[in-house]
Coordinates of C-alpha atoms in Angstrom, one line a residue:
X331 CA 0.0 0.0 0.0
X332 CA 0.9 3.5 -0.8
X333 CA 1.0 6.6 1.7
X334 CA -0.4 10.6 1.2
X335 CA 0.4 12.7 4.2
X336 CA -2.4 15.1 4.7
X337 CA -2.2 15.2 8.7
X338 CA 0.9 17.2 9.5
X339 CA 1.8 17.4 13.5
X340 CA 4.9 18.9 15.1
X341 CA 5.8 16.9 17.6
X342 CA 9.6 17.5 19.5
X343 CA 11.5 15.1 20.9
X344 CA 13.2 15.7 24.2
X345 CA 17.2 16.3 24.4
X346 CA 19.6 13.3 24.1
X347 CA 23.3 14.7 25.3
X348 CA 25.1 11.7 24.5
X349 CA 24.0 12.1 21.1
X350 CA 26.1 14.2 18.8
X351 CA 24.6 16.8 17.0
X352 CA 26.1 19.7 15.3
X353 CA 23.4 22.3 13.7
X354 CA 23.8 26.3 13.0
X355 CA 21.0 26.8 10.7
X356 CA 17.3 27.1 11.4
X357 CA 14.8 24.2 10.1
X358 CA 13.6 26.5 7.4
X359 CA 16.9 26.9 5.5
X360 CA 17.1 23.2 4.6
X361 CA 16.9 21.3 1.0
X362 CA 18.0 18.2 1.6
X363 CA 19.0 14.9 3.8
X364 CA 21.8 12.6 3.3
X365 CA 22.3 8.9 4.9
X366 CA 24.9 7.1 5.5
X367 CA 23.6 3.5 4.9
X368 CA 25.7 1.1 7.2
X369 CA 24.9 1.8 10.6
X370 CA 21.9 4.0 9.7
X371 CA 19.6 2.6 7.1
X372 CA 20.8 -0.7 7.8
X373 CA 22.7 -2.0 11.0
X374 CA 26.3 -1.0 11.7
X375 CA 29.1 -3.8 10.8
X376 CA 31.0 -4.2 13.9
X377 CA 28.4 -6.3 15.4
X378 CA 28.3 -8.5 12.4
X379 CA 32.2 -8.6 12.6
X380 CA 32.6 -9.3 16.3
X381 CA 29.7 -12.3 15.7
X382 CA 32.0 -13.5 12.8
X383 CA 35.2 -13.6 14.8
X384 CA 33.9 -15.9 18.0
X385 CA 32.2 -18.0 15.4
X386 CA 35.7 -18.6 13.2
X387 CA 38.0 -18.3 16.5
X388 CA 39.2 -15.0 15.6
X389 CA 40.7 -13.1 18.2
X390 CA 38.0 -10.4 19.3
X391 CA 38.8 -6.7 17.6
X392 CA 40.8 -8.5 14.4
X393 CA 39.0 -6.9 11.6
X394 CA 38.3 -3.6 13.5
X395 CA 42.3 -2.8 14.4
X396 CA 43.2 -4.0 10.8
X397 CA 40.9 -1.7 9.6
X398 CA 42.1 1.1 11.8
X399 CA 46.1 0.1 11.2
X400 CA 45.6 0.3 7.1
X401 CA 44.6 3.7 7.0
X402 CA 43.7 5.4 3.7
X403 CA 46.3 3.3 2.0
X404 CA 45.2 -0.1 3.5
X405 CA 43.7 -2.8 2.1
X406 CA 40.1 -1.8 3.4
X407 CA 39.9 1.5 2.2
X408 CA 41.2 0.5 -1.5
X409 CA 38.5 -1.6 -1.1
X410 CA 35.7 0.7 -0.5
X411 CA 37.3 3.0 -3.0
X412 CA 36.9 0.2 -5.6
X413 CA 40.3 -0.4 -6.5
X414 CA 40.2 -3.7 -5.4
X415 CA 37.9 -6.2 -6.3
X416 CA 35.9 -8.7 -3.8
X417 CA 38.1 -11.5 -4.4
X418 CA 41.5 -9.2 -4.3
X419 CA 40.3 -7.9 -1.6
X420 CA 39.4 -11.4 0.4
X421 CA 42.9 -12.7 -0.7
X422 CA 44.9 -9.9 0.5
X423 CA 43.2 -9.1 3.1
X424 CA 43.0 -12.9 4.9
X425 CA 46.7 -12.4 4.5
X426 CA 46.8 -9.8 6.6
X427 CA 44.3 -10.3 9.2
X428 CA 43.5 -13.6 9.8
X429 CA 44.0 -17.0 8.1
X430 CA 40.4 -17.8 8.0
X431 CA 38.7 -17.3 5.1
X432 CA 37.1 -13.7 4.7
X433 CA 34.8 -13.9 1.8
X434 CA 32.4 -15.7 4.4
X435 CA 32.4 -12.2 6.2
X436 CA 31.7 -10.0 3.5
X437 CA 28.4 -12.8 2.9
X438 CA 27.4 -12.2 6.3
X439 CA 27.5 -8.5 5.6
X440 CA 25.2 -8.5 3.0
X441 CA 22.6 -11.3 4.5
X442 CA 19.7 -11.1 7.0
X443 CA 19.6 -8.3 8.7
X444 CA 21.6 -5.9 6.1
X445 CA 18.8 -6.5 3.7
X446 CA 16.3 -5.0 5.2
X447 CA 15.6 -0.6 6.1
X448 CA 15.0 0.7 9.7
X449 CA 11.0 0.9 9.3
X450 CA 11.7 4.5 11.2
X451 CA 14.2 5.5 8.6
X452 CA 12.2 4.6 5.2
X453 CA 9.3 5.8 6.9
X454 CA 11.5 9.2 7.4
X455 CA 13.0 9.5 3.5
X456 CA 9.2 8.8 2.8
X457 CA 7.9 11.9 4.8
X458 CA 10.8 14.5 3.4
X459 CA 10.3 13.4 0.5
X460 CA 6.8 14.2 0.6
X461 CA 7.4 17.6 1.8
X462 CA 9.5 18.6 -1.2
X463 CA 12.8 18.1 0.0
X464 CA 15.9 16.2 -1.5
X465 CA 17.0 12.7 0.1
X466 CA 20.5 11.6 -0.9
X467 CA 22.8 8.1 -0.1
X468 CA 26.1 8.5 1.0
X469 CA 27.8 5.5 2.0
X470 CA 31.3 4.1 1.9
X471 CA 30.3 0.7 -0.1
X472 CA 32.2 -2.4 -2.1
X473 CA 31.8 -4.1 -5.1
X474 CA 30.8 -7.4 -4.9
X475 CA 32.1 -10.5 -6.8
X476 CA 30.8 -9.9 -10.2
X477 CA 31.0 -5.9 -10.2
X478 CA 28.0 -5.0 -8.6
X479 CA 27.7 -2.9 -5.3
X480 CA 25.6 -4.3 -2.6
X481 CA 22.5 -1.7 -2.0
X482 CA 19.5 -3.0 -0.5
X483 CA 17.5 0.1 -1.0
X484 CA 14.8 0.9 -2.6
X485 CA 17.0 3.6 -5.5
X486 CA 13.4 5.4 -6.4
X487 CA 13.7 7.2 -2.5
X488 CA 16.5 9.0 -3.2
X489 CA 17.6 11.7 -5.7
X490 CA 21.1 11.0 -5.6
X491 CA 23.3 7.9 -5.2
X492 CA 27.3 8.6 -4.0
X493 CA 28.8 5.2 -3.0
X494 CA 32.7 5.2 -2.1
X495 CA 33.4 2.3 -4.4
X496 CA 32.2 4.0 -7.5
X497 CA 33.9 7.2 -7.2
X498 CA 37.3 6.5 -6.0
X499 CA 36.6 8.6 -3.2
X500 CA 35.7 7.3 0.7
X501 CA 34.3 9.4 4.1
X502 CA 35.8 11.3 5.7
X503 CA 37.4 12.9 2.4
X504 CA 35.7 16.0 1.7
X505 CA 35.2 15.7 -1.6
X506 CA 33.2 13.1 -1.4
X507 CA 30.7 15.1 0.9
X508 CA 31.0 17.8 -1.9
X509 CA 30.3 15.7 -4.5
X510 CA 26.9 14.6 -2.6
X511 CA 25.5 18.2 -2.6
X512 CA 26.8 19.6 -6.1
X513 CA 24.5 16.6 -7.5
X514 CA 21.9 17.5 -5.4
X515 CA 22.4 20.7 -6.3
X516 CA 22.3 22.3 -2.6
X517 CA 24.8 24.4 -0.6
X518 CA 26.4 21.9 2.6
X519 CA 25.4 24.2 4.4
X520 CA 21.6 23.3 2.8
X521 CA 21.7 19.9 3.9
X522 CA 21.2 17.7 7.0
X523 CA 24.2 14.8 7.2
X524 CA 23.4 11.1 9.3
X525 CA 26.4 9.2 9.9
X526 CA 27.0 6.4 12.7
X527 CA 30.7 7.6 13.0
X528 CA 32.1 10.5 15.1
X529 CA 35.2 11.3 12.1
X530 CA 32.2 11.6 9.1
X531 CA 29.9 13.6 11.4
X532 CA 32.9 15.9 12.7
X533 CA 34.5 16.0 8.3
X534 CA 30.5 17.2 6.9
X535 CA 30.1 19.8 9.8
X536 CA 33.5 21.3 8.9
X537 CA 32.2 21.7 5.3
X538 CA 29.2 23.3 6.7
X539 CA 26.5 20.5 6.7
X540 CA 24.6 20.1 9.8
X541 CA 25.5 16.4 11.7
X542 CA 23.1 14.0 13.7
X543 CA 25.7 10.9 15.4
X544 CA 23.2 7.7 14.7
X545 CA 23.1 5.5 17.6
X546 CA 19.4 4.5 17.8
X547 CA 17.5 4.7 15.0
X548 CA 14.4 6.0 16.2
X549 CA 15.9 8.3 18.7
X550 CA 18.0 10.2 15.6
X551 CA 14.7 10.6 13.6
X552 CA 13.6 12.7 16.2
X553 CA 16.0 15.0 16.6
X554 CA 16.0 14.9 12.6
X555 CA 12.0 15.8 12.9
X556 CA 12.8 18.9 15.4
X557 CA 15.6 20.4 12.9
X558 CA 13.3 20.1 9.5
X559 CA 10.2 21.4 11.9
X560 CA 7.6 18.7 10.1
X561 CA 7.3 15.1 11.4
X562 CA 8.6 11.7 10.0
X563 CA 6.1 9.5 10.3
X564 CA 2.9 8.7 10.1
X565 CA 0.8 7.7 12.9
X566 CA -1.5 4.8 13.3
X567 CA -0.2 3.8 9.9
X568 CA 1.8 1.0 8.6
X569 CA 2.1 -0.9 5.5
X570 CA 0.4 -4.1 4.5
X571 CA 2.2 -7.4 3.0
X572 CA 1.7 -8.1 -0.2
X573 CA 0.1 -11.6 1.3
X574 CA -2.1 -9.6 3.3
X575 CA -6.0 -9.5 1.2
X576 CA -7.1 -5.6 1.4
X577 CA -10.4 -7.2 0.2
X578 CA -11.1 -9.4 3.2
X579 CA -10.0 -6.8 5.7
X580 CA -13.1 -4.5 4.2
X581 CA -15.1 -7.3 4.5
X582 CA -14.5 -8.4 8.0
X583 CA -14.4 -4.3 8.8
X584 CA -17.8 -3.7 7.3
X585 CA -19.1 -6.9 8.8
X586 CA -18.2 -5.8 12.1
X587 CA -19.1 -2.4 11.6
X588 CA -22.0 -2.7 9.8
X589 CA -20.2 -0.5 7.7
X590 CA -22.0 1.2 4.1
X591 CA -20.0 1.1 0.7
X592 CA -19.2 4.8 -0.4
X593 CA -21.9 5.2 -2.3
X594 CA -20.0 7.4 -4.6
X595 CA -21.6 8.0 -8.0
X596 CA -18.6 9.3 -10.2
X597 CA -18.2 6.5 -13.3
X598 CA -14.5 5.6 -13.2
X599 CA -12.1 7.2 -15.9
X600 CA -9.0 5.8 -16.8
X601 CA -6.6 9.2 -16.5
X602 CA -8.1 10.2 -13.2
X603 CA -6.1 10.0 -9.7
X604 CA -8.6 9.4 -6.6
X605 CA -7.5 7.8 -3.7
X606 CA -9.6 4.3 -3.6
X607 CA -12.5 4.7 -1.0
X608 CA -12.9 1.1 1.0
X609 CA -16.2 2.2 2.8
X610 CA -17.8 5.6 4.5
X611 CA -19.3 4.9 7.9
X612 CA -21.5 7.8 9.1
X613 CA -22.4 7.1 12.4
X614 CA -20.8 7.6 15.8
X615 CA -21.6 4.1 17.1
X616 CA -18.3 2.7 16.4
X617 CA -15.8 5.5 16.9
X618 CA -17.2 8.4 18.2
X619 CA -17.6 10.3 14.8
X620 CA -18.1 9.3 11.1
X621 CA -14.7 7.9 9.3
X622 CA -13.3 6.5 6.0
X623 CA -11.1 4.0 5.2
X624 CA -8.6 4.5 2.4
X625 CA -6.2 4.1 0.2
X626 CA -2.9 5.4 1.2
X627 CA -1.3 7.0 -1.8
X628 CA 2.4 7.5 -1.5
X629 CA 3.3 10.7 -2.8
X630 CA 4.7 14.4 -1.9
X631 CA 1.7 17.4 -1.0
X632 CA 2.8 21.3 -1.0
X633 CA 1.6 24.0 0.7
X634 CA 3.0 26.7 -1.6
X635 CA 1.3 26.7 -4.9
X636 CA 4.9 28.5 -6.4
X637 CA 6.6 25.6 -5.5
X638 CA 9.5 26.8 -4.9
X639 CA 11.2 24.0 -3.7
X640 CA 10.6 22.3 -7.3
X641 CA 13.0 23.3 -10.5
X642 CA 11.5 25.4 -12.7
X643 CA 11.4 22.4 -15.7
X644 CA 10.0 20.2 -12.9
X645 CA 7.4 22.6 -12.2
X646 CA 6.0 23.3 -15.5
X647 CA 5.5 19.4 -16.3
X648 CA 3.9 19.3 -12.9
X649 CA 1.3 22.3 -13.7
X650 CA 0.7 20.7 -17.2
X651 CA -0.8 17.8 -15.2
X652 CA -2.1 19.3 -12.8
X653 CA -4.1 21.1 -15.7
X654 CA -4.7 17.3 -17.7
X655 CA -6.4 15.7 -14.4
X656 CA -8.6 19.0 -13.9
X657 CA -9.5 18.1 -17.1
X658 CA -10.2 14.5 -16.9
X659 CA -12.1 15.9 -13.6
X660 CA -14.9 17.9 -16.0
X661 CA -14.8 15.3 -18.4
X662 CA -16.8 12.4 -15.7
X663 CA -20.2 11.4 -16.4
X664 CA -22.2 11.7 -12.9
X665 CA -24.5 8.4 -12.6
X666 CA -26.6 8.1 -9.4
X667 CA -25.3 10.1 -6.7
X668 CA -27.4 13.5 -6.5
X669 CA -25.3 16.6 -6.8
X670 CA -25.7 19.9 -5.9
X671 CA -25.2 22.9 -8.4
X672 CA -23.4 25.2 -8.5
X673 CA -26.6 27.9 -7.3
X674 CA -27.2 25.6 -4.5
X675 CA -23.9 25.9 -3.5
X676 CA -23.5 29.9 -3.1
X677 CA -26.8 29.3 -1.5
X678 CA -25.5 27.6 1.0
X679 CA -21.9 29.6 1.0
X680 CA -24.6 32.4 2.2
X681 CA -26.6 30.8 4.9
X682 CA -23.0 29.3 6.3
X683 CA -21.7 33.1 6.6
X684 CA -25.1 34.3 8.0
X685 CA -25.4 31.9 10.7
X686 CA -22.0 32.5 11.7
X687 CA -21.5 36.4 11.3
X688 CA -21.1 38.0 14.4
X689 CA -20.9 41.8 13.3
X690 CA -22.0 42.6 9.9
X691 CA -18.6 43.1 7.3
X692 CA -20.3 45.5 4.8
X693 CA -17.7 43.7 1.6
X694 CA -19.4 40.5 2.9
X695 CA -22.9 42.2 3.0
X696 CA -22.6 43.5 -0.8
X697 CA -21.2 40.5 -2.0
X698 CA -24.1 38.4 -0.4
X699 CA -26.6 40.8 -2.6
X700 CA -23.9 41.1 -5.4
X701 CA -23.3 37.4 -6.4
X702 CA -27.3 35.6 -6.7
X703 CA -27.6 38.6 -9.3
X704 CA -24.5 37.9 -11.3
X705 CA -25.1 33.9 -11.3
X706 CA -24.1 32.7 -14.6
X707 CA -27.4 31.3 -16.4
X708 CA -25.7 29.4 -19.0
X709 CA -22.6 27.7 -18.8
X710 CA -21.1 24.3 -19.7
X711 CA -22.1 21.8 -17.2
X712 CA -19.9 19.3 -15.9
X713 CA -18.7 17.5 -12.3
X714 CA -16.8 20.5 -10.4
X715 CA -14.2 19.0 -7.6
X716 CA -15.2 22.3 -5.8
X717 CA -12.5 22.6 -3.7
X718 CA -9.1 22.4 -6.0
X719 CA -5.9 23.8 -5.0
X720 CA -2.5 22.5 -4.6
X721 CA -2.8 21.1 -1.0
X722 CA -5.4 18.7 -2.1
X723 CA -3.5 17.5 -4.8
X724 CA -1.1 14.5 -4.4
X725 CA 2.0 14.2 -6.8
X726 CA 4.1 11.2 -7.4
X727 CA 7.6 10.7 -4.9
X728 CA 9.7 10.5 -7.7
X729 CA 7.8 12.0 -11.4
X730 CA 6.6 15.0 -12.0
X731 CA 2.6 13.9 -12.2
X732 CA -0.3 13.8 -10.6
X733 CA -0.8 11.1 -8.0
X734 CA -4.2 11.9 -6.2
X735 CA -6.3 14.3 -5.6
X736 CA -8.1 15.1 -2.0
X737 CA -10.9 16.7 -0.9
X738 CA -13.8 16.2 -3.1
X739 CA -16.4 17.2 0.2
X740 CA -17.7 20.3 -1.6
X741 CA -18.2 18.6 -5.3
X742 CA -20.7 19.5 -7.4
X743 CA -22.3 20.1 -10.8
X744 CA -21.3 23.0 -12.3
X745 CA -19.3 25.4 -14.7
X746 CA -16.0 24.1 -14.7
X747 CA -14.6 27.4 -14.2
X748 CA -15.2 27.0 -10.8
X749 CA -12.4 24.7 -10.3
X750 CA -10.0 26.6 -12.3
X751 CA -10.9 29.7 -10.1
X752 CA -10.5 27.8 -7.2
X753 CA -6.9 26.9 -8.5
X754 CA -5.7 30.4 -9.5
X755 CA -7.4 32.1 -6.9
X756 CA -3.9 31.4 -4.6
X757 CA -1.7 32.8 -7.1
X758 CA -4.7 36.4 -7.4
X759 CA -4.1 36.6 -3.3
X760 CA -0.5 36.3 -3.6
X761 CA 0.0 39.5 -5.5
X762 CA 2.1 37.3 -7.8
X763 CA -0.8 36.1 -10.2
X764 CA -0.6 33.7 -13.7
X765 CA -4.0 32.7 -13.8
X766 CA -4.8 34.4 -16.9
X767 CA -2.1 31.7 -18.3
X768 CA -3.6 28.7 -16.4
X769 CA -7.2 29.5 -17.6
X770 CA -6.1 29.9 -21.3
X771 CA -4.5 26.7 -21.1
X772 CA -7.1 24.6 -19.4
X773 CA -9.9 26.2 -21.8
X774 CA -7.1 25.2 -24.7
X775 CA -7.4 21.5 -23.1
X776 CA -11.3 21.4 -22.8
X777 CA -12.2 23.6 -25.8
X778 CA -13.8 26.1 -23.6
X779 CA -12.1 29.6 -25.1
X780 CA -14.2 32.0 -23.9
X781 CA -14.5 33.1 -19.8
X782 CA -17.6 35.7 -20.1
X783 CA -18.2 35.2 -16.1
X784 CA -14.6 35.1 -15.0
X785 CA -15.2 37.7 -12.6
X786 CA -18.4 36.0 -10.9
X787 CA -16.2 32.5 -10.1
X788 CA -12.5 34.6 -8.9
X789 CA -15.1 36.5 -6.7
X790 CA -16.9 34.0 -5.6
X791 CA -14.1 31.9 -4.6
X792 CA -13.1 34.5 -2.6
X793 CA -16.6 34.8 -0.9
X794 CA -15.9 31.2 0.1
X795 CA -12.6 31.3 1.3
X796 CA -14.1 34.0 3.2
X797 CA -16.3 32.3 4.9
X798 CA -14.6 28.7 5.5
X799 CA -12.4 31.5 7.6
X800 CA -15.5 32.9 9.4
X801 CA -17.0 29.6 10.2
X802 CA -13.8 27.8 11.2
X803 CA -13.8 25.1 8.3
X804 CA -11.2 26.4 6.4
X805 CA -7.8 24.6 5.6
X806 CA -5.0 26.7 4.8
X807 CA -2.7 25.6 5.6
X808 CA -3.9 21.9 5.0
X809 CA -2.9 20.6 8.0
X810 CA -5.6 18.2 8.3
X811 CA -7.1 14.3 8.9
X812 CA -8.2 12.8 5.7
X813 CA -12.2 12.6 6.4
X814 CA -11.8 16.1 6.6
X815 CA -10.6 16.0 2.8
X816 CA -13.6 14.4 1.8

């Protein structure tokens, strides 16, 4: 199963002292994360090599002074540099460290444990990945016999790839750390470094990086969560085998429940993103308060419709489908699910700011007499998402697409102008407007090339932006559950 973050909590962790840290910047300057991979994605090897000593009657420490005694001209680090190969290195190595046989070492290094992610740390590359930022590897690595490197991770999570063995460069050197951020194309100084040893923590803060020491796992991704200032993880959430039937959990869950089916009437289309509804249950017998269950949809939300985080090259592909699933969005055929229109929904846009007005707001007052006059009487009529903007729009971890797209609560049957009102109308407030540009395109898309009531829908989107404020169900920023999407 996939994962969409759409409930973003702070939430600090307390000091660790023993833990080294070394940070000058504040959250907010940030682009990027880099991990080391032994000893922080995966466990450290000194473990694995103390284990492999008493099991081969190798005095205890062997492998760790012979690393230490080889320095950068020793047989280990020509190793992780890749100028030795795996059997070279076994060879020359058992020479000089033990007469046992090594290669069985280097198989227990990549076996078992080693193969498998801290579910804290994918969990974390997931979630800053998801906020827009850049995840990196930076690990000193080996070939293995054949020519490949062993990396048991997943190469979609991270933008950039640096591994010791294939550029003839190992931690601590700092061109190694260099090379990391120039292919991410951040500042050090722009990036957050996890490393499991003091000499690569103490070499990237030199260059300007920020350092977390790795020790435990979990207790590093929360001091990582209180320097980027947004959490890594998702609570109450986890994945579900592949062996494990999605089908027959909704069945035993509406079962014991007595839950409903969604009851959704939108007829499927092939290009449209929406997260898979299992069931809706409305009442508050079972939980307290109505709830879905869902689809997670892995994917990165933004709160910024500039984007700034996002090249510009990135970001035009990811506004041209942004524009493609509006689209396929005015293009569904309703079947039996009864919509509102779009009359009934300034209707009610009205009574909601009346019932909740306190003092009268005389812009409020003339545009509650203003807009039932200037309601468009003919218009093309299509499914309106009622409610689209960037924050309810999912894109893909790694492409620049359209994953999903949240908060269909306030749908309707309308002018499809609504929607692309609703999109621009973040770029009018921002005193740094295009939406002239995104209308003209999405009416190029649909056909539609002439807005006579543009006006009417940037105004009334406005109006209910307005009054989501006034009656306390507005979401900017979207910081909220997923019913509340819906």
């Amino acid at each position: 199963m996939a994962m969409y973050l759409s409930r973003l909590t702070v939430r600090l962790a307390g000091g660790n002292s023993h833990r080294r840290s070394f940070c000058f910047h504040p959250g907010s300057s940030y682009k990027a994360v880099v991990f080391d991979m032994y000893g922080v994605l995966i466990p450290p090897p000194m473990p694995a090599a103390t284990e492999w000593e008493g099991r081969n009657g190798v005095p205890p420490g062997t492998i760790a002074r012979a690393i230490r005694m080889g320095g950068e001209g020793g047989v280990w680090r020509r190793f992780m540099r890749g100028e030795l190969g795996a059997e070279e290195f076994v060879e020359t190595f058992s020479h000089e460290c033990t007469a046992v046989d090594f290669s069985s070492f280097l198989q227990a290094l990549t076996c078992g444990p080693f193969t498998r992610l801290h579910p804290v740390m994918e969990e974390a590359i997931q979630c800053i990945r998801a906020q827009g930022m850049k995840a990196a590897l930076l690990t000193n690595n080996f070939l293995l016999p054949g020519g490949a490197s062993f990396l048991p991770v997943n190469r979609s999570h991270f933008h950039v790839i640096v591994e010791s063995c294939r550029e003839g460069l190992c931690k601590p050197d700092p061109q190694i750390f260099r090379l990391c951020a120039d292919r991410l194309g951040v500042a050090p100084h722009e990036a957050v470094f996890l490393d499991d040893l003091d000499v690569n923590i103490d070499a990237a803060v030199r260059l300007g990086m920020c350092g977390i020491k790795v020790g435990d796992p979990a207790v590093s991704v929360k001091k990582l969560e209180q320097i980027l200032q947004f959490p890594l993880s998702v609570g109450e959430t986890h994945s579900i085998r592949r062996n494990q039937q999605v089908e027959t959990l909704t069945q035993y869950l509406r079962k014991a429940g007595h839950l409903s089916d969604t009851g959704l009437g939108l007829s499927s289309h092939g290009s449209l993103c929406v997260v898979t509804i299992f069931f809706i249950y409305y009442y508050l017998s079972l939980l307290g308060k109505p709830f879905i269950v869902e689809q997670l949809c892995e994917g990165r939300i933004f709160q910024d419709p500039f984007l700034p985080s996002v090249s510009q090259e990135e970001k035009t592909l990811m506004y041209r489908s942004i524009l493609q699933t509006l689209s396929c969005i005015h293009q569904l055929e309703p079947n039996t699910i009864a919509f509102s229109d779009h009359a009934e929904d300034l209707m009610r846009s009205i009574q909601q700011y009346k019932a909740s007005k306190t003092l009268a707001i005389p812009a409020m007052e003339r545009l509650v007499e203003w807009l039932p006059l200037h309601l468009p009487k003919e218009h093309k009529t299509t499914v309106v998402h009622g409610d689209f903007r960037i924050s309810n729009i999912v894109f893909d971890s790694t492409q620049p697409k359209v994953a999903a797209v949240l908060g269909w609560k306030q749908c309707i049957l309308g002018d499809p102008f609504l929607d692309v009102a609703s999109l621009c109308i973040e770029y009018y407030l921002s005193s740094n407007s295009h939406d002239l540009q995104i209308f003209d395109e999405h009416g190029r898309v649909l056909g539609l090339h002439a807005v006579p009531h543009w006006q009417f829908y940037m105004t009334l989107s406005c109006f209910r932006q307005a009054v989501s404020t006034l009656t306390g169900t507005h979401s900017f920023p979207v910081y909220t559950n997923s019913f509340s999407g819906y």
